Amino acid sequence: MLKNPEQFLNASWTLITLQDQQFLLRLFKCNNAYLGVCVPTDSMIQKLKNYSFSNTAVTIAPTGTFTDKNSMLDFFLLRHFQITADSSTGDFSVFLSADIPLQNYITIVLCWITTFFSLCLLSLIPIANTYLQRNILNPILIFIEHMDSIRDNDFSSELTENMGSMEMDHMAASFNTMIHRIQTMKIELYEKELQRTQLDLQCLQLQLSPHFFINTLNTIYFLSINEENLQLQSLTLEFMEYFRAVFKSSSSLIPLRKELEQCSHYISIQQVQKAQKPQVHFNIPDSLTGCMIPPLTILTFLENSIKYAHEQLKLLKLNVSAILQQEDASYYLILTIRDNGVGFPDSLLQDIENYTPPFSIGNEHIGLKNLLSRFYYFYDGNAFIHLCNPKTGGACAEVKIPIEL
């Protein structure tokens, strides 16, 4: 370097070996003098050794001499690591190689194992969430939806028996079985109620009015004594036709024309018996006489008016009308029966307003209460009877019956 100092001026540090010892050598020029700096590497390494590393080797070498030889296994297990640091001027590098002590190595391995299983558990969270969503939460929501339908009295929908898990499939099968049993019980109950109301109708037909039956026989007797043969014959025929229809009618529905014929027989008999003959006007189109209605629908109200209003009036007038009404896609027959009597008792109107089956029949208005019960069970709440006392006086009954055209 002294032979050719200009070549090495301001050059980088040079690593040389003299007598088996390494030195870092560099040449500087100060005015006309040359200054050489020689630093033993042992003194530099000694300062690193003061940090008390165990199983550590430190080496100084020209830059680029060392390469990172850490394996992937060494990286994960941290049982051995290497560090290479270049000098600020990039002239040389310091290489440090160390082994992890056994006790620290075990701790690190346990940490890695814990971390690995923690990550595995975390990765299972979305899988578990998807499983719970599909096999538990969604089936439960479907169950809730069907239970809401049942609460709304809708038993038509069933659960699919492939709900995603064996337990849910079993619950779905049990649920469907329960629905079928409820439907069967509901049908059986409905049929029993129909049978009961049919028996009520038959009982009502047999006990229509003992007074009416006896009074009619008395009238026939007196007509025979007075030798009013024509009137006797007419009354007897009306009486026979009336009771023929009463004992013959056992069906749930009859044509409106049959009901009107029965009413005519009844009114004819009453007009013979009563001094003040009740007047009845029928305003019913012929096109509606084929509509099917429950027996005694109109006659019940006529009997009620004659029984409770006639004695308090000089002349009882009744009006029976019928119209056809359409609501959306359904058709209803609207029957209106009016009289000029004293009106319905307030207690009866209150009972009907709060009506819930089974109706307490009692001793009064048996036919009317029986009719209400039959309407409720036969039409399942789709037919209505509304009673009121108009401000103009008298009583008014409006009957709304669903029909099929």
mmCIF file of C-alpha atoms in Angstrom:
data_model
loop_
_atom_site.group_PDB
_atom_site.id
_atom_site.type_symbol
_atom_site.label_atom_id
_atom_site.label_comp_id
_atom_site.label_asym_id
_atom_site.label_seq_id
_atom_site.Cartn_x
_atom_site.Cartn_y
_atom_site.Cartn_z
ATOM 1 C CA MET A 1 0.000 0.000 0.000
ATOM 2 C CA LEU A 2 2.895 2.355 0.758
ATOM 3 C CA LYS A 3 4.489 1.552 -2.566
ATOM 4 C CA ASN A 4 1.411 2.697 -4.372
ATOM 5 C CA PRO A 5 -0.477 4.760 -1.809
ATOM 6 C CA GLU A 6 -2.605 6.731 -4.255
ATOM 7 C CA GLN A 7 -4.374 3.551 -5.303
ATOM 8 C CA PHE A 8 -5.572 2.859 -1.782
ATOM 9 C CA LEU A 9 -6.398 6.377 -0.620
ATOM 10 C CA ASN A 10 -9.990 6.707 0.668
ATOM 11 C CA ALA A 11 -10.513 3.110 -0.341
ATOM 12 C CA SER A 12 -12.593 0.703 1.689
ATOM 13 C CA TRP A 13 -11.459 -1.216 4.669
ATOM 14 C CA THR A 14 -9.356 -4.199 3.701
ATOM 15 C CA LEU A 15 -9.381 -7.414 5.728
ATOM 16 C CA ILE A 16 -5.882 -8.917 6.022
ATOM 17 C CA THR A 17 -4.390 -11.741 8.030
ATOM 18 C CA LEU A 18 -1.043 -11.277 9.749
ATOM 19 C CA GLN A 19 0.392 -14.001 11.912
ATOM 20 C CA ASP A 20 -2.931 -15.828 12.117
ATOM 21 C CA GLN A 21 -4.722 -12.730 13.275
ATOM 22 C CA GLN A 22 -7.205 -10.687 11.270
ATOM 23 C CA PHE A 23 -6.952 -6.943 10.858
ATOM 24 C CA LEU A 24 -8.986 -4.285 9.134
ATOM 25 C CA LEU A 25 -6.591 -1.961 7.287
ATOM 26 C CA ARG A 26 -7.226 1.445 5.666
ATOM 27 C CA LEU A 27 -4.940 4.270 4.302
ATOM 28 C CA PHE A 28 -5.551 8.008 4.715
ATOM 29 C CA LYS A 29 -3.532 11.067 3.465
ATOM 30 C CA CYS A 30 -3.041 14.064 5.698
ATOM 31 C CA ASN A 31 -1.252 16.904 3.853
ATOM 32 C CA ASN A 32 1.884 15.319 2.550
ATOM 33 C CA ALA A 33 1.826 12.505 5.004
ATOM 34 C CA TYR A 34 0.083 9.142 4.762
ATOM 35 C CA LEU A 35 -1.684 7.650 7.726
ATOM 36 C CA GLY A 36 -2.532 3.957 7.960
ATOM 37 C CA VAL A 37 -5.093 2.529 10.367
ATOM 38 C CA CYS A 38 -4.948 -1.098 11.389
ATOM 39 C CA VAL A 39 -7.736 -2.497 13.631
ATOM 40 C CA PRO A 40 -7.573 -6.052 15.010
ATOM 41 C CA THR A 41 -10.893 -7.829 14.554
ATOM 42 C CA ASP A 42 -10.520 -9.608 17.885
ATOM 43 C CA SER A 43 -11.085 -6.326 19.674
ATOM 44 C CA MET A 44 -14.361 -5.829 17.804
ATOM 45 C CA ILE A 45 -15.560 -9.358 18.400
ATOM 46 C CA GLN A 46 -14.622 -9.108 22.046
ATOM 47 C CA LYS A 47 -17.153 -6.300 22.522
ATOM 48 C CA LEU A 48 -19.902 -8.536 21.128
ATOM 49 C CA LYS A 49 -18.843 -11.342 23.431
ATOM 50 C CA ASN A 50 -19.416 -9.031 26.371
ATOM 51 C CA TYR A 51 -23.179 -9.535 25.825
ATOM 52 C CA SER A 52 -22.782 -13.085 27.213
ATOM 53 C CA PHE A 53 -24.235 -15.027 24.304
ATOM 54 C CA SER A 54 -23.997 -18.747 24.787
ATOM 55 C CA ASN A 55 -23.236 -21.155 22.000
ATOM 56 C CA THR A 56 -22.480 -18.175 19.776
ATOM 57 C CA ALA A 57 -19.821 -17.702 17.086
ATOM 58 C CA VAL A 58 -19.008 -14.256 15.633
ATOM 59 C CA THR A 59 -16.941 -13.804 12.469
ATOM 60 C CA ILE A 60 -15.856 -10.767 10.414
ATOM 61 C CA ALA A 61 -15.419 -11.239 6.705
ATOM 62 C CA PRO A 62 -15.609 -9.261 3.458
ATOM 63 C CA THR A 63 -19.131 -8.305 2.406
ATOM 64 C CA GLY A 64 -20.933 -11.054 0.486
ATOM 65 C CA THR A 65 -18.986 -13.847 2.054
ATOM 66 C CA PHE A 66 -21.849 -15.105 4.222
ATOM 67 C CA THR A 67 -25.160 -16.467 3.001
ATOM 68 C CA ASP A 68 -28.316 -17.231 4.986
ATOM 69 C CA LYS A 69 -28.349 -20.978 5.528
ATOM 70 C CA ASN A 70 -31.322 -21.138 7.914
ATOM 71 C CA SER A 71 -33.602 -24.046 6.972
ATOM 72 C CA MET A 72 -37.388 -23.861 7.172
ATOM 73 C CA LEU A 73 -37.348 -26.304 10.054
ATOM 74 C CA ASP A 74 -34.810 -24.153 11.926
ATOM 75 C CA PHE A 75 -37.025 -21.133 11.332
ATOM 76 C CA PHE A 76 -40.159 -22.741 12.786
ATOM 77 C CA LEU A 77 -38.415 -24.499 15.685
ATOM 78 C CA LEU A 78 -35.984 -21.642 16.367
ATOM 79 C CA ARG A 79 -33.317 -24.101 17.478
ATOM 80 C CA HIS A 80 -30.610 -22.309 15.488
ATOM 81 C CA PHE A 81 -30.387 -18.864 13.923
ATOM 82 C CA GLN A 82 -27.826 -16.760 11.996
ATOM 83 C CA ILE A 83 -27.504 -12.984 11.703
ATOM 84 C CA THR A 84 -25.418 -11.079 9.119
ATOM 85 C CA ALA A 85 -24.828 -7.317 9.476
ATOM 86 C CA ASP A 86 -22.898 -5.197 6.990
ATOM 87 C CA SER A 87 -20.816 -2.236 8.059
ATOM 88 C CA SER A 88 -22.096 1.268 7.424
ATOM 89 C CA THR A 89 -19.702 1.684 4.494
ATOM 90 C CA GLY A 90 -20.339 -1.804 3.196
ATOM 91 C CA ASP A 91 -16.678 -2.796 3.353
ATOM 92 C CA PHE A 92 -17.102 -5.831 5.590
ATOM 93 C CA SER A 93 -19.743 -7.895 7.346
ATOM 94 C CA VAL A 94 -20.180 -9.324 10.802
ATOM 95 C CA PHE A 95 -21.680 -12.817 10.923
ATOM 96 C CA LEU A 96 -23.263 -14.176 14.116
ATOM 97 C CA SER A 97 -24.376 -17.806 14.498
ATOM 98 C CA ALA A 98 -26.138 -19.106 17.661
ATOM 99 C CA ASP A 99 -27.840 -22.257 18.991
ATOM 100 C CA ILE A 100 -30.915 -22.048 21.276
ATOM 101 C CA PRO A 101 -30.365 -23.673 24.687
ATOM 102 C CA LEU A 102 -32.387 -26.848 25.231
ATOM 103 C CA GLN A 103 -34.651 -25.397 27.925
ATOM 104 C CA ASN A 104 -35.532 -22.428 25.742
ATOM 105 C CA TYR A 105 -35.989 -24.709 22.752
ATOM 106 C CA ILE A 106 -38.653 -26.756 24.603
ATOM 107 C CA THR A 107 -40.486 -23.573 25.590
ATOM 108 C CA ILE A 108 -40.458 -22.328 22.019
ATOM 109 C CA VAL A 109 -41.695 -25.676 20.684
ATOM 110 C CA LEU A 110 -44.580 -25.618 23.172
ATOM 111 C CA CYS A 111 -45.414 -22.076 22.098
ATOM 112 C CA TRP A 112 -45.445 -23.137 18.456
ATOM 113 C CA ILE A 113 -47.677 -26.128 19.248
ATOM 114 C CA THR A 114 -50.076 -23.919 21.214
ATOM 115 C CA THR A 115 -50.147 -21.387 18.415
ATOM 116 C CA PHE A 116 -50.757 -24.114 15.831
ATOM 117 C CA PHE A 117 -53.716 -25.596 17.709
ATOM 118 C CA SER A 118 -55.099 -22.114 18.403
ATOM 119 C CA LEU A 119 -55.029 -21.356 14.701
ATOM 120 C CA CYS A 120 -56.713 -24.699 13.999
ATOM 121 C CA LEU A 121 -59.472 -23.891 16.473
ATOM 122 C CA LEU A 122 -59.922 -20.442 14.957
ATOM 123 C CA SER A 123 -60.193 -21.967 11.496
ATOM 124 C CA LEU A 124 -62.950 -24.252 12.799
ATOM 125 C CA ILE A 125 -65.130 -21.304 13.858
ATOM 126 C CA PRO A 126 -66.522 -20.502 10.357
ATOM 127 C CA ILE A 127 -66.944 -24.233 9.682
ATOM 128 C CA ALA A 128 -68.825 -24.701 12.954
ATOM 129 C CA ASN A 129 -70.888 -21.588 12.258
ATOM 130 C CA THR A 130 -71.867 -22.907 8.817
ATOM 131 C CA TYR A 131 -72.768 -26.288 10.300
ATOM 132 C CA LEU A 132 -74.867 -24.755 13.083
ATOM 133 C CA GLN A 133 -76.561 -22.406 10.625
ATOM 134 C CA ARG A 134 -77.507 -25.179 8.231
ATOM 135 C CA ASN A 135 -78.311 -28.003 10.642
ATOM 136 C CA ILE A 136 -79.701 -26.217 13.700
ATOM 137 C CA LEU A 137 -80.556 -22.526 13.257
ATOM 138 C CA ASN A 138 -82.290 -22.766 9.858
ATOM 139 C CA PRO A 139 -84.397 -25.800 10.904
ATOM 140 C CA ILE A 140 -85.373 -23.992 14.115
ATOM 141 C CA LEU A 141 -86.490 -20.942 12.095
ATOM 142 C CA ILE A 142 -88.546 -23.244 9.857
ATOM 143 C CA PHE A 143 -90.105 -24.819 12.962
ATOM 144 C CA ILE A 144 -90.997 -21.361 14.301
ATOM 145 C CA GLU A 145 -92.575 -20.391 10.969
ATOM 146 C CA HIS A 146 -94.734 -23.529 10.953
ATOM 147 C CA MET A 147 -95.701 -23.022 14.600
ATOM 148 C CA ASP A 148 -96.859 -19.499 13.716
ATOM 149 C CA SER A 149 -99.001 -21.026 10.953
ATOM 150 C CA ILE A 150 -100.533 -23.430 13.462
ATOM 151 C CA ARG A 151 -101.232 -20.518 15.795
ATOM 152 C CA ASP A 152 -103.130 -18.927 12.900
ATOM 153 C CA ASN A 153 -105.158 -22.151 12.576
ATOM 154 C CA ASP A 154 -103.378 -23.245 9.377
ATOM 155 C CA PHE A 155 -102.558 -26.965 9.474
ATOM 156 C CA SER A 156 -101.996 -27.415 5.750
ATOM 157 C CA SER A 157 -98.195 -27.108 5.597
ATOM 158 C CA GLU A 158 -95.829 -29.911 6.550
ATOM 159 C CA LEU A 159 -92.115 -30.003 7.265
ATOM 160 C CA THR A 160 -89.728 -31.708 4.898
ATOM 161 C CA GLU A 161 -88.133 -34.700 6.571
ATOM 162 C CA ASN A 162 -84.683 -33.766 5.230
ATOM 163 C CA MET A 163 -83.760 -30.972 7.634
ATOM 164 C CA GLY A 164 -79.993 -31.448 7.555
ATOM 165 C CA SER A 165 -79.322 -33.682 10.552
ATOM 166 C CA MET A 166 -80.690 -36.931 11.920
ATOM 167 C CA GLU A 167 -82.063 -35.262 15.037
ATOM 168 C CA MET A 168 -83.848 -32.528 13.087
ATOM 169 C CA ASP A 169 -85.209 -35.101 10.621
ATOM 170 C CA HIS A 170 -86.664 -37.041 13.546
ATOM 171 C CA MET A 171 -88.202 -33.861 14.965
ATOM 172 C CA ALA A 172 -89.699 -33.013 11.549
ATOM 173 C CA ALA A 173 -91.240 -36.486 11.268
ATOM 174 C CA SER A 174 -92.695 -36.166 14.778
ATOM 175 C CA PHE A 175 -93.991 -32.688 13.963
ATOM 176 C CA ASN A 176 -95.753 -33.927 10.819
ATOM 177 C CA THR A 177 -97.278 -36.813 12.767
ATOM 178 C CA MET A 178 -98.563 -34.331 15.350
ATOM 179 C CA ILE A 179 -100.074 -32.162 12.584
ATOM 180 C CA HIS A 180 -101.826 -35.177 11.059
ATOM 181 C CA ARG A 181 -103.264 -36.142 14.431
ATOM 182 C CA ILE A 182 -104.444 -32.602 15.105
ATOM 183 C CA GLN A 183 -106.117 -32.488 11.691
ATOM 184 C CA THR A 184 -107.767 -35.841 12.346
ATOM 185 C CA MET A 185 -108.964 -34.729 15.779
ATOM 186 C CA LYS A 186 -110.202 -31.458 14.336
ATOM 187 C CA ILE A 187 -112.178 -33.282 11.641
ATOM 188 C CA GLU A 188 -113.587 -35.732 14.177
ATOM 189 C CA LEU A 189 -114.563 -32.875 16.476
ATOM 190 C CA TYR A 190 -116.140 -31.016 13.579
ATOM 191 C CA GLU A 191 -118.118 -34.100 12.550
ATOM 192 C CA LYS A 192 -119.257 -34.654 16.124
ATOM 193 C CA GLU A 193 -120.409 -31.062 16.365
ATOM 194 C CA LEU A 194 -122.270 -31.438 13.082
ATOM 195 C CA GLN A 195 -123.913 -34.580 14.417
ATOM 196 C CA ARG A 196 -124.769 -32.771 17.614
ATOM 197 C CA THR A 197 -126.269 -29.806 15.781
ATOM 198 C CA GLN A 198 -128.141 -32.247 13.528
ATOM 199 C CA LEU A 199 -129.595 -33.870 16.627
ATOM 200 C CA ASP A 200 -130.405 -30.423 17.964
ATOM 201 C CA LEU A 201 -132.217 -29.702 14.722
ATOM 202 C CA GLN A 202 -134.169 -32.936 14.974
ATOM 203 C CA CYS A 203 -135.019 -32.224 18.601
ATOM 204 C CA LEU A 204 -136.055 -28.732 17.629
ATOM 205 C CA GLN A 205 -138.242 -30.120 14.857
ATOM 206 C CA LEU A 206 -139.906 -32.471 17.342
ATOM 207 C CA GLN A 207 -140.462 -29.738 19.917
ATOM 208 C CA LEU A 208 -141.085 -26.851 17.527
ATOM 209 C CA SER A 209 -143.943 -25.576 19.585
ATOM 210 C CA PRO A 210 -146.208 -27.828 21.612
ATOM 211 C CA HIS A 211 -148.558 -24.890 21.921
ATOM 212 C CA PHE A 212 -148.597 -24.463 18.151
ATOM 213 C CA PHE A 213 -149.355 -28.166 17.678
ATOM 214 C CA ILE A 214 -152.091 -28.234 20.338
ATOM 215 C CA ASN A 215 -153.590 -24.925 19.254
ATOM 216 C CA THR A 216 -153.790 -26.121 15.675
ATOM 217 C CA LEU A 217 -155.549 -29.321 16.747
ATOM 218 C CA ASN A 218 -157.961 -27.225 18.823
ATOM 219 C CA THR A 219 -158.631 -25.034 15.821
ATOM 220 C CA ILE A 220 -159.315 -28.107 13.694
ATOM 221 C CA TYR A 221 -161.670 -29.385 16.374
ATOM 222 C CA PHE A 222 -163.680 -26.175 16.593
ATOM 223 C CA LEU A 223 -163.866 -25.851 12.823
ATOM 224 C CA SER A 224 -165.304 -29.348 12.666
ATOM 225 C CA ILE A 225 -167.890 -28.464 15.318
ATOM 226 C CA ASN A 226 -168.863 -25.309 13.447
ATOM 227 C CA GLU A 227 -168.995 -27.303 10.229
ATOM 228 C CA GLU A 228 -166.662 -24.922 8.448
ATOM 229 C CA ASN A 229 -165.621 -27.685 6.125
ATOM 230 C CA LEU A 230 -163.729 -25.694 3.518
ATOM 231 C CA GLN A 231 -161.592 -23.885 6.067
ATOM 232 C CA LEU A 232 -161.151 -27.138 7.966
ATOM 233 C CA GLN A 233 -159.928 -28.904 4.858
ATOM 234 C CA SER A 234 -157.521 -26.066 4.035
ATOM 235 C CA LEU A 235 -156.142 -25.942 7.576
ATOM 236 C CA THR A 236 -155.759 -29.716 7.747
ATOM 237 C CA LEU A 237 -153.864 -29.771 4.447
ATOM 238 C CA GLU A 238 -151.583 -26.930 5.566
ATOM 239 C CA PHE A 239 -151.018 -28.676 8.893
ATOM 240 C CA MET A 240 -150.187 -31.967 7.174
ATOM 241 C CA GLU A 241 -147.817 -30.351 4.710
ATOM 242 C CA TYR A 242 -146.122 -28.414 7.478
ATOM 243 C CA PHE A 243 -145.396 -31.459 9.623
ATOM 244 C CA ARG A 244 -144.577 -33.608 6.604
ATOM 245 C CA ALA A 245 -141.764 -31.174 5.845
ATOM 246 C CA VAL A 246 -140.730 -31.025 9.508
ATOM 247 C CA PHE A 247 -140.351 -34.771 9.926
ATOM 248 C CA LYS A 248 -138.947 -35.307 6.450
ATOM 249 C CA SER A 249 -136.187 -32.698 6.609
ATOM 250 C CA SER A 250 -133.064 -34.311 8.039
ATOM 251 C CA SER A 251 -130.480 -32.911 5.634
ATOM 252 C CA SER A 252 -128.050 -30.142 6.529
ATOM 253 C CA LEU A 253 -129.157 -27.920 3.640
ATOM 254 C CA ILE A 254 -132.393 -27.480 1.709
ATOM 255 C CA PRO A 255 -133.318 -25.249 -1.254
ATOM 256 C CA LEU A 256 -134.615 -21.813 -0.363
ATOM 257 C CA ARG A 257 -137.913 -22.612 -2.110
ATOM 258 C CA LYS A 258 -138.530 -25.484 0.349
ATOM 259 C CA GLU A 259 -137.963 -23.140 3.261
ATOM 260 C CA LEU A 260 -140.400 -20.634 1.761
ATOM 261 C CA GLU A 261 -143.018 -23.373 1.306
ATOM 262 C CA GLN A 262 -142.628 -24.334 4.950
ATOM 263 C CA CYS A 263 -143.023 -20.691 5.969
ATOM 264 C CA SER A 264 -146.167 -20.399 3.853
ATOM 265 C CA HIS A 265 -147.713 -23.438 5.559
ATOM 266 C CA TYR A 266 -146.887 -22.011 8.972
ATOM 267 C CA ILE A 267 -148.275 -18.556 8.183
ATOM 268 C CA SER A 268 -151.462 -20.052 6.709
ATOM 269 C CA ILE A 269 -152.062 -21.995 9.918
ATOM 270 C CA GLN A 270 -151.398 -18.906 12.042
ATOM 271 C CA GLN A 271 -153.779 -16.824 9.957
ATOM 272 C CA VAL A 272 -156.567 -19.294 10.725
ATOM 273 C CA GLN A 273 -155.809 -19.335 14.447
ATOM 274 C CA LYS A 274 -155.203 -15.640 15.064
ATOM 275 C CA ALA A 275 -157.993 -13.104 15.188
ATOM 276 C CA GLN A 276 -155.544 -10.486 13.936
ATOM 277 C CA LYS A 277 -154.014 -12.332 11.035
ATOM 278 C CA PRO A 278 -150.263 -11.715 10.587
ATOM 279 C CA GLN A 279 -149.286 -10.372 7.191
ATOM 280 C CA VAL A 280 -146.107 -11.634 5.555
ATOM 281 C CA HIS A 281 -144.610 -10.238 2.374
ATOM 282 C CA PHE A 282 -141.884 -12.193 0.544
ATOM 283 C CA ASN A 283 -139.593 -10.168 -1.716
ATOM 284 C CA ILE A 284 -137.349 -12.904 -3.105
ATOM 285 C CA PRO A 285 -136.270 -13.199 -6.775
ATOM 286 C CA ASP A 286 -136.994 -16.536 -8.429
ATOM 287 C CA SER A 287 -133.342 -16.804 -9.427
ATOM 288 C CA LEU A 288 -132.378 -17.206 -5.753
ATOM 289 C CA THR A 289 -134.913 -19.853 -4.743
ATOM 290 C CA GLY A 290 -132.496 -22.635 -5.665
ATOM 291 C CA CYS A 291 -129.844 -21.458 -3.163
ATOM 292 C CA MET A 292 -129.132 -24.016 -0.431
ATOM 293 C CA ILE A 293 -129.681 -22.897 3.173
ATOM 294 C CA PRO A 294 -129.990 -24.646 6.559
ATOM 295 C CA PRO A 295 -133.534 -25.755 7.465
ATOM 296 C CA LEU A 296 -135.626 -23.369 9.581
ATOM 297 C CA THR A 297 -133.404 -20.383 8.724
ATOM 298 C CA ILE A 298 -136.332 -18.086 7.914
ATOM 299 C CA LEU A 299 -139.049 -19.937 9.803
ATOM 300 C CA THR A 300 -137.203 -19.525 13.103
ATOM 301 C CA PHE A 301 -137.469 -15.738 12.876
ATOM 302 C CA LEU A 302 -141.101 -15.829 11.728
ATOM 303 C CA GLU A 303 -142.015 -18.024 14.715
ATOM 304 C CA ASN A 304 -140.042 -15.731 17.009
ATOM 305 C CA SER A 305 -141.909 -12.644 15.755
ATOM 306 C CA ILE A 306 -145.355 -14.250 15.973
ATOM 307 C CA LYS A 307 -144.683 -15.692 19.427
ATOM 308 C CA TYR A 308 -143.155 -12.605 21.060
ATOM 309 C CA ALA A 309 -144.591 -9.672 19.092
ATOM 310 C CA HIS A 310 -148.036 -10.656 17.808
ATOM 311 C CA GLU A 311 -149.889 -10.488 21.107
ATOM 312 C CA GLN A 312 -148.770 -6.901 21.645
ATOM 313 C CA LEU A 313 -149.866 -5.661 18.223
ATOM 314 C CA LYS A 314 -153.158 -5.158 16.468
ATOM 315 C CA LEU A 315 -151.605 -6.172 13.181
ATOM 316 C CA LEU A 316 -148.243 -7.912 12.839
ATOM 317 C CA LYS A 317 -146.454 -7.250 9.581
ATOM 318 C CA LEU A 318 -143.424 -9.212 8.449
ATOM 319 C CA ASN A 319 -141.208 -8.679 5.434
ATOM 320 C CA VAL A 320 -138.763 -11.276 4.092
ATOM 321 C CA SER A 321 -136.287 -10.256 1.358
ATOM 322 C CA ALA A 322 -133.259 -11.832 -0.278
ATOM 323 C CA ILE A 323 -130.403 -10.451 -2.380
ATOM 324 C CA LEU A 324 -127.171 -11.847 -3.824
ATOM 325 C CA GLN A 325 -123.965 -10.159 -2.737
ATOM 326 C CA GLN A 326 -120.451 -10.661 -4.116
ATOM 327 C CA GLU A 327 -117.297 -10.141 -2.052
ATOM 328 C CA ASP A 328 -114.095 -10.709 -3.999
ATOM 329 C CA ALA A 329 -114.538 -14.167 -5.546
ATOM 330 C CA SER A 330 -117.190 -15.325 -3.055
ATOM 331 C CA TYR A 331 -120.963 -15.054 -3.238
ATOM 332 C CA TYR A 332 -123.306 -14.621 -0.284
ATOM 333 C CA LEU A 333 -127.079 -14.868 0.072
ATOM 334 C CA ILE A 334 -128.360 -12.045 2.265
ATOM 335 C CA LEU A 335 -131.732 -12.759 3.922
ATOM 336 C CA THR A 336 -133.473 -9.959 5.823
ATOM 337 C CA ILE A 337 -136.483 -10.585 8.085
ATOM 338 C CA ARG A 338 -138.212 -7.514 9.548
ATOM 339 C CA ASP A 339 -141.288 -7.054 11.719
ATOM 340 C CA ASN A 340 -143.100 -4.140 13.318
ATOM 341 C CA GLY A 341 -143.073 -5.691 16.795
ATOM 342 C CA VAL A 342 -141.415 -4.654 20.039
ATOM 343 C CA GLY A 343 -137.946 -5.713 18.976
ATOM 344 C CA PHE A 344 -135.481 -8.189 20.427
ATOM 345 C CA PRO A 345 -134.822 -8.143 24.198
ATOM 346 C CA ASP A 346 -131.597 -6.360 25.133
ATOM 347 C CA SER A 347 -130.425 -9.448 27.021
ATOM 348 C CA LEU A 348 -130.738 -11.549 23.859
ATOM 349 C CA LEU A 349 -128.819 -9.014 21.763
ATOM 350 C CA GLN A 350 -126.070 -8.939 24.405
ATOM 351 C CA ASP A 351 -125.859 -12.751 24.487
ATOM 352 C CA ILE A 352 -125.574 -12.973 20.712
ATOM 353 C CA GLU A 353 -122.946 -10.230 20.577
ATOM 354 C CA ASN A 354 -120.787 -12.215 23.032
ATOM 355 C CA TYR A 355 -121.654 -15.556 21.444
ATOM 356 C CA THR A 356 -119.062 -18.305 21.694
ATOM 357 C CA PRO A 357 -120.036 -21.942 21.109
ATOM 358 C CA PRO A 358 -121.406 -24.032 22.626
ATOM 359 C CA PHE A 359 -124.384 -21.714 23.119
ATOM 360 C CA SER A 360 -126.297 -21.954 26.355
ATOM 361 C CA ILE A 361 -129.774 -22.743 25.034
ATOM 362 C CA GLY A 362 -131.883 -21.932 28.094
ATOM 363 C CA ASN A 363 -135.662 -21.830 28.060
ATOM 364 C CA GLU A 364 -136.265 -18.856 25.758
ATOM 365 C CA HIS A 365 -135.508 -18.307 22.073
ATOM 366 C CA ILE A 366 -134.482 -21.957 21.751
ATOM 367 C CA GLY A 367 -134.902 -21.990 17.989
ATOM 368 C CA LEU A 368 -132.824 -18.837 17.483
ATOM 369 C CA LYS A 369 -129.948 -20.021 19.668
ATOM 370 C CA ASN A 370 -130.014 -23.431 18.013
ATOM 371 C CA LEU A 371 -129.795 -21.749 14.606
ATOM 372 C CA LEU A 372 -126.786 -19.732 15.732
ATOM 373 C CA SER A 373 -124.986 -22.893 16.858
ATOM 374 C CA ARG A 374 -125.747 -24.713 13.608
ATOM 375 C CA PHE A 375 -124.458 -21.786 11.560
ATOM 376 C CA TYR A 376 -121.240 -21.647 13.560
ATOM 377 C CA TYR A 377 -120.348 -25.310 13.212
ATOM 378 C CA PHE A 378 -121.644 -25.936 9.695
ATOM 379 C CA TYR A 379 -120.081 -22.871 8.036
ATOM 380 C CA ASP A 380 -116.987 -22.743 10.257
ATOM 381 C CA GLY A 381 -117.447 -19.058 10.985
ATOM 382 C CA ASN A 382 -118.141 -17.998 7.356
ATOM 383 C CA ALA A 383 -121.886 -17.393 7.871
ATOM 384 C CA PHE A 384 -123.263 -14.612 10.055
ATOM 385 C CA ILE A 385 -126.510 -13.690 11.801
ATOM 386 C CA HIS A 386 -126.951 -10.074 12.862
ATOM 387 C CA LEU A 387 -129.866 -8.999 15.061
ATOM 388 C CA CYS A 388 -130.839 -5.429 15.787
ATOM 389 C CA ASN A 389 -133.710 -3.177 16.745
ATOM 390 C CA PRO A 390 -133.960 -0.401 14.108
ATOM 391 C CA LYS A 391 -134.686 3.148 15.212
ATOM 392 C CA THR A 392 -137.914 3.001 13.194
ATOM 393 C CA GLY A 393 -139.139 0.212 15.487
ATOM 394 C CA GLY A 394 -139.594 -3.513 15.321
ATOM 395 C CA ALA A 395 -136.940 -6.195 14.994
ATOM 396 C CA CYS A 396 -134.569 -6.936 12.140
ATOM 397 C CA ALA A 397 -132.535 -10.065 11.477
ATOM 398 C CA GLU A 398 -129.950 -10.228 8.707
ATOM 399 C CA VAL A 399 -128.583 -13.630 7.692
ATOM 400 C CA LYS A 400 -125.456 -13.917 5.522
ATOM 401 C CA ILE A 401 -124.867 -17.356 3.995
ATOM 402 C CA PRO A 402 -122.033 -18.345 1.594
ATOM 403 C CA ILE A 403 -123.352 -20.096 -1.496
ATOM 404 C CA GLU A 404 -121.981 -21.691 -4.647
ATOM 405 C CA LEU A 405 -123.418 -20.637 -7.969
#
